[in-house]
C-alpha cells in the first residue's frame, strides 16, 4: 500500500522540484529513472536472498533503506544528492521491501490464489489512490522538504507490516498419515508368515515399515501420531474414501540454504546468495518467460510514465493542482477494482478464455487509453481515459503472478520474478529520460503518450509469438 507508492506517485513532485532546483523535465525524470533502475536491477539479488533470509527480515531491511533515502532527500540542497538518496537508496529499499509480500502470498494460497493475489495487489492501487491526495495537501502546507519527511513517515509502515509477516511453514497443514498395525496373517502372494515380524500387503516387513511411517509423522508434525488398532490392511482397502479425511498437501515454503561457517570476527558480515539462487539458464530458453519479461518491462515503464506525466499535463491544460492529483486517484481506483475483479473473472472463464489471452488484451486496452489521453482536451475526457488505463493496468497486474506461477512453477517463481524486474531496469533507465527529452524537444505531452501507446501495442503483438511457437512445435511433432 505504501512502499511502491513512493515511486508511482512521483509525478506530484515534478512541478515543485523543477521550481526548487531550476531544472528541466528531463533532469527531474532522472530521479524516478534511477530509482526504478536500481529497484529492478537489485530485484534478482533481493529474490536470491530468500535462500538465506526470511521475507520478514528482508522487508524490514528494505523499508529502513527507503526511509533513510527519503529523509536525506528532504534535506538535499542539490539535485545530485536527490539522485543518490531518492534514486539509489530508495530504489534499493523498494527492491527488498516490495516483492517479499508478493512472493509470500504464493506460498500461503493454492486453491484461491487468484483472489488472494487480487486482494493483495489491490493494496498498491489503494496506496496510489490515497497518497497523491495527501502529497498534494502536504506540498501546499509544508513544501517539498516537509512533504518528503512526511512521506518517509508513511514509508515507515513497511517496517510494521514486515514485522507482522509470518513464515508459511508456521501454518502448514500436513496430510494425515494413518499407521495401521497388522495382525499375524498369511497374505496372498506369500508363502507364510513371520513369527517375529508382521508382513504388509506387499510382503514387506511391517515393523520396519511402521517405524518409517512413524518417523515421517514425527518429521512432519513434530510429534508422534497415535496408532489405532483398526484391523488388518485388507480392511483398509474396503473403507470408503469419505471416511478418511485427507488434507491437500500444502505449497512448500521457500527453500533455505545454510551458509558456510565463518570466523567469529567475520560473523557480522551479511551472507550473499549462491549463484544458482540468482540465475537459471533454463528460464532464458523458456518462450513464455521471455515474452512475459519483455511485455512486463515495457508495460511497467509506460505505467510509471503515465503516473509521472498526467499531473503536469493536466496542469498545463489549466486544471487545478488538486484535480490534477485526483486523476492519479481515479486511475488507482479503477486499477484497484480491476485487480480484484479480473483474477476472479479469469478463474471462472479459464476454460473458455485463457489467462494469457486476457493478459495480452489488457495491453491493447492500455494502448487505446494512452492515445485517448494524448488527444484529450478537457478534464472529463482526460479522467475517462485515465480510468480506462487503470482497468487495463489492474487486469495485467492482477493475473501476472498467477500466470507466472502456473507456467513456471513455484520453485522458479522467485528467481523468475527477480530476473523479470531486473530486465525492467534496462527499459526504465533508458526510457524515462527519453520520454522527458521528447517532452522538452516537442514542448508537448501529446507526443510522449503517442510513443507510449506504440510501446503497449508492441507488447500486445509479441504475445502472438506464443501460439505461433506452439503451432511450430505441433508441426514438428507431427513430422
CSV table of C-alpha atoms in Angstrom, one decimal:
chain,number,residue,atom,x,y,z
A,1,UNK,CA,0.0,0.0,0.0
A,2,UNK,CA,2.7,2.5,0.9
A,3,UNK,CA,6.1,1.2,-0.3
A,4,UNK,CA,5.6,1.3,-4.1
A,5,UNK,CA,3.5,4.5,-3.9
A,6,UNK,CA,6.7,6.5,-3.1
A,7,UNK,CA,7.7,6.0,-6.7
A,8,UNK,CA,4.4,5.6,-8.6
A,9,UNK,CA,3.2,8.9,-7.2
A,10,UNK,CA,6.4,10.8,-8.0
A,11,UNK,CA,4.6,12.9,-10.7
A,12,UNK,CA,3.0,15.1,-7.9
A,13,UNK,CA,6.6,16.3,-7.1
A,14,UNK,CA,7.6,17.2,-10.7
A,15,UNK,CA,6.4,20.8,-10.9
A,16,UNK,CA,7.7,21.7,-7.4
A,17,UNK,CA,11.0,20.0,-8.0
A,18,UNK,CA,11.5,21.9,-11.2
A,19,UNK,CA,10.9,25.2,-9.4
A,20,UNK,CA,13.1,24.3,-6.4
A,21,UNK,CA,16.2,23.1,-8.4
A,22,UNK,CA,15.5,25.2,-11.5
A,23,UNK,CA,15.8,22.0,-13.6
A,24,UNK,CA,14.2,20.7,-16.8
A,25,UNK,CA,11.7,17.9,-17.1
A,26,UNK,CA,14.4,15.5,-18.4
A,27,UNK,CA,16.6,16.3,-15.4
A,28,UNK,CA,13.8,15.7,-13.0
A,29,UNK,CA,12.9,12.5,-14.9
A,30,UNK,CA,16.3,11.0,-14.0
A,31,UNK,CA,15.1,10.8,-10.3
A,32,UNK,CA,12.4,8.1,-10.9
A,33,UNK,CA,14.5,6.6,-13.7
A,34,UNK,CA,17.5,6.0,-11.3
A,35,UNK,CA,15.1,4.8,-8.6
A,36,UNK,CA,13.3,2.4,-10.8
A,37,UNK,CA,16.5,1.2,-12.4
A,38,UNK,CA,18.1,0.4,-9.0
A,39,UNK,CA,14.8,-1.1,-7.8
A,40,UNK,CA,14.7,-3.5,-10.7
A,41,UNK,CA,18.4,-4.2,-11.0
A,42,UNK,CA,18.5,-5.2,-7.4
A,43,UNK,CA,15.4,-7.3,-7.6
A,44,UNK,CA,17.2,-10.6,-8.7
A,45,UNK,CA,19.6,-10.2,-5.8
A,46,UNK,CA,16.7,-9.4,-3.4
A,47,UNK,CA,14.9,-12.5,-4.6
A,48,UNK,CA,18.0,-14.6,-4.3
A,49,UNK,CA,18.4,-13.5,-0.7
A,50,UNK,CA,15.3,-15.5,0.2
A,51,UNK,CA,17.6,-18.6,0.1
A,52,UNK,CA,19.3,-17.2,3.2
A,53,UNK,CA,17.0,-14.8,4.9
A,54,UNK,CA,13.3,-14.6,5.7
A,55,UNK,CA,10.6,-12.5,4.0
A,56,UNK,CA,10.3,-10.6,7.3
A,57,UNK,CA,13.9,-9.6,7.6
A,58,UNK,CA,14.3,-8.5,4.0
A,59,UNK,CA,11.1,-6.4,4.2
A,60,UNK,CA,12.2,-4.6,7.3
A,61,UNK,CA,15.7,-4.0,5.9
A,62,UNK,CA,14.3,-2.6,2.6
A,63,UNK,CA,11.9,-0.3,4.5
A,64,UNK,CA,14.6,1.1,6.6
A,65,UNK,CA,16.7,1.9,3.5
A,66,UNK,CA,13.7,3.6,1.9
A,67,UNK,CA,13.0,5.8,4.9
A,68,UNK,CA,16.7,6.8,5.1
A,69,UNK,CA,16.7,7.7,1.4
A,70,UNK,CA,13.6,9.9,1.8
A,71,UNK,CA,14.9,11.7,4.9
A,72,UNK,CA,18.2,12.5,3.1
A,73,UNK,CA,16.3,13.7,0.0
A,74,UNK,CA,14.2,16.0,2.2
A,75,UNK,CA,17.3,18.0,3.2
A,76,UNK,CA,19.1,17.8,-0.1
A,77,UNK,CA,20.3,21.1,-1.5
A,78,UNK,CA,21.4,19.9,-4.9
A,79,UNK,CA,19.8,17.6,-7.5
A,80,UNK,CA,22.8,15.2,-7.4
A,81,UNK,CA,22.0,14.4,-3.7
A,82,UNK,CA,18.4,13.7,-4.6
A,83,UNK,CA,19.7,11.3,-7.4
A,84,UNK,CA,21.6,9.4,-4.7
A,85,UNK,CA,19.0,9.5,-1.9
A,86,UNK,CA,15.7,9.2,-3.7
A,87,UNK,CA,17.2,7.4,-6.6
A,88,UNK,CA,19.7,4.9,-5.3
A,89,UNK,CA,18.8,4.4,-1.6
A,90,UNK,CA,15.1,4.5,-2.0
A,91,UNK,CA,15.2,2.3,-5.1
A,92,UNK,CA,17.3,-0.3,-3.3
A,93,UNK,CA,14.9,-0.2,-0.3
A,94,UNK,CA,11.9,-0.8,-2.5
A,95,UNK,CA,13.6,-3.7,-4.2
A,96,UNK,CA,13.9,-5.6,-0.9
A,97,UNK,CA,10.7,-4.5,0.7
A,98,UNK,CA,8.1,-4.6,-2.1
A,99,UNK,CA,8.4,-8.1,-3.6
A,100,UNK,CA,8.6,-10.2,-0.4
A,101,UNK,CA,4.9,-10.0,0.3
A,102,UNK,CA,4.0,-10.8,-3.3
A,103,UNK,CA,6.1,-14.0,-3.1
A,104,UNK,CA,5.0,-14.9,0.4
A,105,UNK,CA,1.3,-14.9,-0.7
A,106,UNK,CA,2.1,-17.5,-3.4
A,107,UNK,CA,3.2,-19.9,-0.6
A,108,UNK,CA,0.1,-19.3,1.5
A,109,UNK,CA,-2.6,-19.9,-1.1
A,110,UNK,CA,-3.2,-22.6,-3.6
A,111,UNK,CA,-6.9,-23.0,-4.5
A,112,UNK,CA,-7.8,-19.4,-4.1
A,113,UNK,CA,-4.6,-17.9,-5.3
A,114,UNK,CA,-6.3,-15.7,-7.9
A,115,UNK,CA,-8.5,-14.0,-5.3
A,116,UNK,CA,-5.6,-13.7,-2.8
A,117,UNK,CA,-3.4,-12.0,-5.4
A,118,UNK,CA,-6.2,-9.6,-6.4
A,119,UNK,CA,-6.7,-8.5,-2.8
A,120,UNK,CA,-3.0,-8.3,-2.0
A,121,UNK,CA,-2.1,-6.4,-5.2
A,122,UNK,CA,-5.1,-4.0,-4.7
A,123,UNK,CA,-3.1,-2.6,-1.8
A,124,UNK,CA,-0.7,-0.8,-4.1
A,125,UNK,CA,-3.6,0.7,-6.0
A,126,UNK,CA,-5.2,1.9,-2.8
A,127,UNK,CA,-2.0,3.5,-1.8
A,128,UNK,CA,-1.7,5.2,-5.1
A,129,UNK,CA,-5.2,6.4,-4.7
A,130,UNK,CA,-4.7,7.9,-1.3
A,131,UNK,CA,-1.1,9.0,-1.3
A,132,UNK,CA,-1.3,11.6,-4.2
A,133,UNK,CA,-4.1,13.5,-2.5
A,134,UNK,CA,-2.1,13.5,0.8
A,135,UNK,CA,1.1,14.6,-1.0
A,136,UNK,CA,-0.7,17.5,-2.8
A,137,UNK,CA,-2.1,18.7,0.6
A,138,UNK,CA,1.4,18.3,2.2
A,139,UNK,CA,3.0,20.3,-0.7
A,140,UNK,CA,0.7,23.2,-0.2
A,141,UNK,CA,1.3,23.3,3.5
A,142,UNK,CA,4.9,22.2,4.0
A,143,UNK,CA,6.7,22.4,0.7
A,144,UNK,CA,8.9,19.8,-1.0
A,145,UNK,CA,11.2,19.1,2.0
A,146,UNK,CA,8.4,18.8,4.5
A,147,UNK,CA,6.4,16.5,2.2
A,148,UNK,CA,9.4,14.2,1.8
A,149,UNK,CA,9.7,13.9,5.5
A,150,UNK,CA,6.0,13.1,5.9
A,151,UNK,CA,6.4,10.6,3.0
A,152,UNK,CA,9.2,8.9,5.0
A,153,UNK,CA,6.8,8.5,7.9
A,154,UNK,CA,4.3,6.9,5.6
A,155,UNK,CA,7.0,4.5,4.3
A,156,UNK,CA,7.8,3.5,7.9
A,157,UNK,CA,4.5,1.5,7.8
A,158,UNK,CA,6.5,-1.0,5.8
A,159,UNK,CA,8.6,-1.8,8.9
A,160,UNK,CA,5.5,-2.6,10.9
A,161,UNK,CA,4.0,-4.7,8.1
A,162,UNK,CA,7.2,-6.6,7.6
A,163,UNK,CA,7.4,-7.3,11.3
A,164,UNK,CA,4.0,-9.0,11.1
A,165,UNK,CA,5.0,-11.3,8.3
A,166,UNK,CA,4.9,-15.0,9.4
A,167,UNK,CA,6.7,-17.8,7.6
A,168,UNK,CA,4.2,-20.1,5.8
A,169,UNK,CA,5.8,-23.1,7.5
A,170,UNK,CA,4.2,-21.9,10.8
A,171,UNK,CA,0.8,-22.6,9.3
A,172,UNK,CA,1.3,-25.7,7.1
A,173,UNK,CA,-1.3,-28.4,7.5
A,174,UNK,CA,0.4,-31.7,6.6
A,175,UNK,CA,-1.6,-34.6,5.2
A,176,UNK,CA,-2.9,-37.1,7.7
A,177,UNK,CA,-0.8,-40.3,7.7
A,178,UNK,CA,-2.7,-43.3,9.2
A,179,UNK,CA,-0.5,-46.0,10.6
A,180,UNK,CA,-2.2,-49.4,10.8
A,181,UNK,CA,-0.7,-52.3,12.7
A,182,UNK,CA,-1.3,-55.7,11.1
A,183,UNK,CA,-2.2,-59.0,12.7
A,184,UNK,CA,-0.3,-62.1,12.0
A,185,UNK,CA,-1.9,-63.0,8.7
A,186,UNK,CA,-1.0,-65.2,5.8
A,187,UNK,CA,-1.1,-62.7,3.0
A,188,UNK,CA,-1.8,-63.5,-0.7
A,189,UNK,CA,1.3,-64.0,-2.7
A,190,UNK,CA,3.4,-65.0,0.3
A,191,UNK,CA,4.5,-68.5,1.4
A,192,UNK,CA,3.8,-68.0,5.0
A,193,UNK,CA,4.0,-65.6,7.9
A,194,UNK,CA,6.9,-64.4,10.0
A,195,UNK,CA,6.9,-65.3,13.7
A,196,UNK,CA,8.6,-62.2,15.0
A,197,UNK,CA,7.7,-59.6,12.4
A,198,UNK,CA,4.5,-58.8,10.5
A,199,UNK,CA,4.0,-58.6,6.8
A,200,UNK,CA,2.2,-55.9,4.9
A,201,UNK,CA,0.2,-56.3,1.7
A,202,UNK,CA,3.3,-56.4,-0.4
A,203,UNK,CA,5.1,-58.9,1.8
A,204,UNK,CA,7.4,-56.4,3.4
A,205,UNK,CA,8.4,-56.2,7.0
A,206,UNK,CA,5.7,-54.2,8.7
A,207,UNK,CA,7.7,-53.4,11.8
A,208,UNK,CA,10.3,-51.5,9.7
A,209,UNK,CA,7.5,-50.1,7.6
A,210,UNK,CA,5.7,-48.7,10.7
A,211,UNK,CA,8.9,-47.3,12.1
A,212,UNK,CA,9.5,-45.5,8.8
A,213,UNK,CA,5.9,-44.0,8.7
A,214,UNK,CA,6.2,-43.0,12.3
A,215,UNK,CA,9.4,-41.3,11.5
A,216,UNK,CA,7.7,-39.4,8.7
A,217,UNK,CA,4.9,-38.4,11.1
A,218,UNK,CA,7.5,-37.1,13.6
A,219,UNK,CA,9.4,-35.2,10.9
A,220,UNK,CA,6.2,-33.6,9.5
A,221,UNK,CA,4.1,-32.8,12.5
A,222,UNK,CA,6.8,-32.6,15.2
A,223,UNK,CA,5.2,-35.3,17.4
A,224,UNK,CA,4.2,-39.0,17.1
A,225,UNK,CA,0.8,-39.8,15.8
A,226,UNK,CA,-1.4,-42.2,17.8
A,227,UNK,CA,-1.7,-45.7,16.4
A,228,UNK,CA,-5.2,-47.0,16.5
A,229,UNK,CA,-5.9,-50.7,16.1
A,230,UNK,CA,-8.1,-50.6,13.1
A,231,UNK,CA,-7.7,-54.2,11.9
A,232,UNK,CA,-5.8,-55.6,9.1
A,233,UNK,CA,-4.6,-53.8,6.0
A,234,UNK,CA,-7.2,-55.8,4.0
A,235,UNK,CA,-10.0,-53.9,5.8
A,236,UNK,CA,-8.4,-50.6,4.9
A,237,UNK,CA,-8.8,-51.2,1.2
A,238,UNK,CA,-12.6,-51.8,1.7
A,239,UNK,CA,-13.1,-48.5,3.6
A,240,UNK,CA,-14.9,-45.7,1.9
A,241,UNK,CA,-12.9,-42.8,0.7
A,242,UNK,CA,-15.1,-40.3,2.5
A,243,UNK,CA,-14.3,-42.0,5.8
A,244,UNK,CA,-10.7,-41.0,5.6
A,245,UNK,CA,-10.2,-37.2,6.0
A,246,UNK,CA,-7.4,-36.2,3.7
A,247,UNK,CA,-5.8,-32.8,3.6
A,248,UNK,CA,-4.4,-31.2,0.5
A,249,UNK,CA,-0.6,-31.2,0.6
A,250,UNK,CA,0.5,-27.5,1.1
A,251,UNK,CA,2.8,-25.5,-1.0
A,252,UNK,CA,6.4,-25.9,0.3
A,253,UNK,CA,7.9,-22.8,1.8
A,254,UNK,CA,10.9,-21.1,0.3
A,255,UNK,CA,14.0,-23.3,0.5
A,256,UNK,CA,16.8,-22.0,2.6
A,257,UNK,CA,20.4,-23.0,2.4
A,258,UNK,CA,22.8,-23.0,5.4
A,259,UNK,CA,25.6,-20.5,4.7
A,260,UNK,CA,29.2,-21.8,5.2
A,261,UNK,CA,30.7,-21.2,8.7
A,262,UNK,CA,32.9,-18.1,9.2
A,263,UNK,CA,35.4,-17.0,11.7
A,264,UNK,CA,34.0,-15.2,14.7
A,265,UNK,CA,35.4,-11.8,13.7
A,266,UNK,CA,33.5,-12.0,10.3
A,267,UNK,CA,30.1,-13.2,11.6
A,268,UNK,CA,28.7,-9.6,11.5
A,269,UNK,CA,29.0,-9.5,7.6
A,270,UNK,CA,25.9,-10.4,5.7
A,271,UNK,CA,25.9,-13.6,3.6
A,272,UNK,CA,25.4,-13.4,-0.2
A,273,UNK,CA,23.1,-15.8,-2.0
A,274,UNK,CA,24.7,-18.5,-4.2
A,275,UNK,CA,24.8,-18.1,-7.9
A,276,UNK,CA,22.2,-20.8,-8.6
A,277,UNK,CA,19.7,-18.8,-6.5
A,278,UNK,CA,20.1,-15.8,-8.7
A,279,UNK,CA,20.1,-17.2,-12.3
A,280,UNK,CA,18.8,-20.2,-14.1
A,281,UNK,CA,19.7,-20.7,-17.8
A,282,UNK,CA,16.6,-22.8,-18.4
A,283,UNK,CA,14.5,-19.7,-17.9
A,284,UNK,CA,16.2,-17.8,-20.8
A,285,UNK,CA,15.2,-20.7,-23.1
A,286,UNK,CA,11.6,-20.6,-22.0
A,287,UNK,CA,9.4,-18.7,-24.6
A,288,UNK,CA,6.8,-17.8,-22.0
A,289,UNK,CA,9.3,-16.3,-19.6
A,290,UNK,CA,10.9,-14.2,-22.3
A,291,UNK,CA,7.6,-12.8,-23.6
A,292,UNK,CA,6.4,-12.1,-20.1
A,293,UNK,CA,9.6,-10.4,-19.2
A,294,UNK,CA,9.7,-8.1,-22.3
A,295,UNK,CA,6.0,-7.2,-22.1
A,296,UNK,CA,6.1,-6.6,-18.3
A,297,UNK,CA,9.2,-4.3,-18.7
A,298,UNK,CA,7.5,-2.1,-21.4
A,299,UNK,CA,4.2,-2.2,-19.5
A,300,UNK,CA,5.6,-1.0,-16.2
A,301,UNK,CA,7.8,1.6,-17.9
A,302,UNK,CA,4.6,3.1,-19.5
A,303,UNK,CA,2.8,2.8,-16.2
A,304,UNK,CA,5.5,4.8,-14.4
A,305,UNK,CA,5.4,7.5,-17.2
A,306,UNK,CA,1.6,7.8,-17.1
A,307,UNK,CA,1.8,8.5,-13.4
A,308,UNK,CA,4.6,10.9,-13.9
A,309,UNK,CA,3.3,12.9,-16.8
A,310,UNK,CA,-0.5,13.0,-16.2
A,311,UNK,CA,-0.4,15.6,-13.4
A,312,UNK,CA,1.9,18.1,-15.1
A,313,UNK,CA,-0.1,17.6,-18.4
A,314,UNK,CA,-3.3,18.4,-16.6
A,315,UNK,CA,-1.9,21.5,-15.0
A,316,UNK,CA,-0.6,22.6,-18.4
A,317,UNK,CA,-4.2,22.3,-19.7
A,318,UNK,CA,-5.3,24.7,-17.0
A,319,UNK,CA,-6.6,22.1,-14.5
A,320,UNK,CA,-6.0,22.9,-10.8
A,321,UNK,CA,-3.3,21.1,-8.8
A,322,UNK,CA,-5.9,19.3,-6.7
A,323,UNK,CA,-7.8,18.0,-9.7
A,324,UNK,CA,-4.5,17.1,-11.4
A,325,UNK,CA,-3.5,14.9,-8.4
A,326,UNK,CA,-7.1,13.5,-8.3
A,327,UNK,CA,-6.5,12.0,-11.8
A,328,UNK,CA,-4.0,9.6,-10.3
A,329,UNK,CA,-6.5,8.7,-7.7
A,330,UNK,CA,-9.1,7.9,-10.3
A,331,UNK,CA,-6.6,5.8,-12.2
A,332,UNK,CA,-5.7,4.0,-9.0
A,333,UNK,CA,-9.4,3.4,-8.1
A,334,UNK,CA,-10.2,1.6,-11.4
A,335,UNK,CA,-6.8,-0.2,-11.1
A,336,UNK,CA,-7.9,-1.4,-7.7
A,337,UNK,CA,-11.3,-2.6,-8.9
A,338,UNK,CA,-9.7,-4.4,-11.9
A,339,UNK,CA,-7.1,-6.1,-9.7
A,340,UNK,CA,-9.9,-7.6,-7.6
A,341,UNK,CA,-12.3,-8.5,-10.4
A,342,UNK,CA,-10.1,-9.7,-13.3
A,343,UNK,CA,-8.4,-12.5,-11.3
A,344,UNK,CA,-11.7,-13.9,-10.1
A,345,UNK,CA,-13.3,-13.5,-13.5
A,346,UNK,CA,-10.3,-15.2,-15.2
A,347,UNK,CA,-10.8,-18.2,-12.8
A,348,UNK,CA,-14.4,-18.5,-13.8
A,349,UNK,CA,-13.9,-18.3,-17.6
A,350,UNK,CA,-10.5,-20.0,-17.8
A,351,UNK,CA,-12.0,-23.0,-19.7
A,352,UNK,CA,-13.2,-20.6,-22.4
A,353,UNK,CA,-10.6,-17.9,-22.4
A,354,UNK,CA,-7.1,-18.4,-21.1
A,355,UNK,CA,-5.5,-16.0,-18.6
A,356,UNK,CA,-2.7,-15.4,-21.1
A,357,UNK,CA,-5.2,-14.1,-23.7
A,358,UNK,CA,-6.8,-11.8,-21.1
A,359,UNK,CA,-3.3,-10.6,-20.1
A,360,UNK,CA,-2.4,-9.7,-23.8
A,361,UNK,CA,-5.7,-7.9,-24.5
A,362,UNK,CA,-5.2,-5.7,-21.5
A,363,UNK,CA,-2.1,-4.2,-23.2
A,364,UNK,CA,-4.4,-3.2,-26.1
A,365,UNK,CA,-6.8,-1.6,-23.7
A,366,UNK,CA,-4.0,0.5,-22.2
A,367,UNK,CA,-2.7,1.5,-25.7
A,368,UNK,CA,-6.2,2.9,-26.6
A,369,UNK,CA,-6.2,4.7,-23.2
A,370,UNK,CA,-2.8,6.3,-23.9
A,371,UNK,CA,-4.0,7.6,-27.3
A,372,UNK,CA,-7.1,9.0,-25.6
A,373,UNK,CA,-5.1,10.8,-23.0
A,374,UNK,CA,-2.8,12.2,-25.7
A,375,UNK,CA,-5.7,13.8,-27.6
A,376,UNK,CA,-7.8,14.8,-24.6
A,377,UNK,CA,-8.9,18.5,-24.5
A,378,UNK,CA,-10.8,18.7,-21.2
A,379,UNK,CA,-10.8,17.3,-17.7
A,380,UNK,CA,-13.7,14.8,-18.2
A,381,UNK,CA,-12.1,13.2,-21.3
A,382,UNK,CA,-8.8,13.0,-19.5
A,383,UNK,CA,-10.4,11.4,-16.4
A,384,UNK,CA,-12.3,8.9,-18.6
A,385,UNK,CA,-9.2,7.6,-20.4
A,386,UNK,CA,-7.2,7.5,-17.1
A,387,UNK,CA,-10.0,5.2,-15.7
A,388,UNK,CA,-9.7,3.0,-18.9
A,389,UNK,CA,-6.0,2.9,-18.4
A,390,UNK,CA,-6.5,1.9,-14.8
A,391,UNK,CA,-8.7,-1.0,-15.8
A,392,UNK,CA,-6.1,-2.4,-18.3
A,393,UNK,CA,-3.3,-1.9,-15.8
A,394,UNK,CA,-5.2,-3.6,-13.0
A,395,UNK,CA,-6.1,-6.5,-15.3
A,396,UNK,CA,-2.4,-7.1,-16.1
A,397,UNK,CA,-1.1,-6.7,-12.6
A,398,UNK,CA,-3.9,-8.9,-11.1
A,399,UNK,CA,-3.1,-12.0,-13.1
A,400,UNK,CA,0.6,-11.5,-13.9
A,401,UNK,CA,1.9,-13.5,-10.8
A,402,UNK,CA,-0.8,-16.2,-11.4
A,403,UNK,CA,0.3,-16.9,-15.0
A,404,UNK,CA,3.9,-17.0,-13.9
A,405,UNK,CA,3.2,-19.4,-11.1
A,406,UNK,CA,1.1,-21.6,-13.4
A,407,UNK,CA,3.6,-21.7,-16.3
A,408,UNK,CA,6.9,-21.7,-14.5
A,409,UNK,CA,6.1,-23.3,-11.1
A,410,UNK,CA,6.6,-22.1,-7.6
A,411,UNK,CA,10.2,-23.3,-7.3
A,412,UNK,CA,11.3,-21.0,-10.1
A,413,UNK,CA,8.9,-18.2,-9.3
A,414,UNK,CA,11.2,-16.0,-7.0
A,415,UNK,CA,14.1,-16.3,-9.5
A,416,UNK,CA,11.8,-15.6,-12.5
A,417,UNK,CA,10.2,-12.6,-10.8
A,418,UNK,CA,13.5,-11.2,-9.8
A,419,UNK,CA,15.0,-11.6,-13.3
A,420,UNK,CA,11.9,-10.1,-14.8
A,421,UNK,CA,12.3,-7.0,-12.7
A,422,UNK,CA,16.0,-6.9,-13.4
A,423,UNK,CA,15.3,-6.6,-17.2
A,424,UNK,CA,12.8,-3.8,-16.4
A,425,UNK,CA,15.8,-1.7,-15.3
A,426,UNK,CA,17.2,-1.5,-18.8
A,427,UNK,CA,13.9,-0.1,-20.1
A,428,UNK,CA,13.4,2.2,-17.2
A,429,UNK,CA,17.0,3.6,-17.3
A,430,UNK,CA,16.8,4.5,-21.0
A,431,UNK,CA,13.1,5.0,-21.4
A,432,UNK,CA,12.2,7.5,-18.7
A,433,UNK,CA,14.8,10.2,-19.6
A,434,UNK,CA,13.9,9.6,-23.3
A,435,UNK,CA,10.3,10.4,-22.7
A,436,UNK,CA,11.4,13.5,-20.7
A,437,UNK,CA,13.6,14.6,-23.6
A,438,UNK,CA,10.7,14.1,-26.1
A,439,UNK,CA,8.7,16.5,-23.9
A,440,UNK,CA,11.5,19.1,-23.9
A,441,UNK,CA,12.1,18.9,-27.6
A,442,UNK,CA,8.4,18.9,-28.8
A,443,UNK,CA,7.1,21.1,-26.0
A,444,UNK,CA,4.1,18.9,-25.7
A,445,UNK,CA,3.0,15.9,-23.7
A,446,UNK,CA,1.0,14.5,-26.7
A,447,UNK,CA,4.0,13.1,-28.4
A,448,UNK,CA,5.0,11.3,-25.2
A,449,UNK,CA,1.7,9.5,-24.9
A,450,UNK,CA,1.7,8.5,-28.6
A,451,UNK,CA,5.1,6.9,-28.1
A,452,UNK,CA,3.9,5.1,-25.0
A,453,UNK,CA,0.8,3.8,-26.9
A,454,UNK,CA,3.2,2.4,-29.5
A,455,UNK,CA,5.1,0.5,-26.8
A,456,UNK,CA,1.9,-1.0,-25.5
A,457,UNK,CA,0.8,-2.1,-29.0
A,458,UNK,CA,4.2,-3.8,-29.3
A,459,UNK,CA,3.5,-5.6,-26.0
A,460,UNK,CA,0.2,-6.9,-27.3
A,461,UNK,CA,1.7,-8.1,-30.6
A,462,UNK,CA,4.6,-10.1,-29.1
A,463,UNK,CA,2.1,-12.4,-27.3
A,464,UNK,CA,1.1,-13.7,-30.7
A,465,UNK,CA,4.5,-15.4,-30.7
A,466,UNK,CA,3.4,-17.9,-28.1
A,467,UNK,CA,0.6,-19.6,-30.1
A,468,UNK,CA,2.9,-19.4,-33.1
A,469,UNK,CA,5.6,-21.3,-31.1
A,470,UNK,CA,3.0,-23.9,-30.0
A,471,UNK,CA,1.9,-24.4,-33.6
A,472,UNK,CA,5.5,-24.9,-34.8
A,473,UNK,CA,6.1,-27.5,-32.0
A,474,UNK,CA,2.9,-29.3,-33.1
A,475,UNK,CA,4.0,-29.4,-36.7
A,476,UNK,CA,7.4,-30.7,-35.7
A,477,UNK,CA,5.8,-33.4,-33.6
A,478,UNK,CA,3.6,-34.5,-36.5
A,479,UNK,CA,6.6,-34.6,-38.8
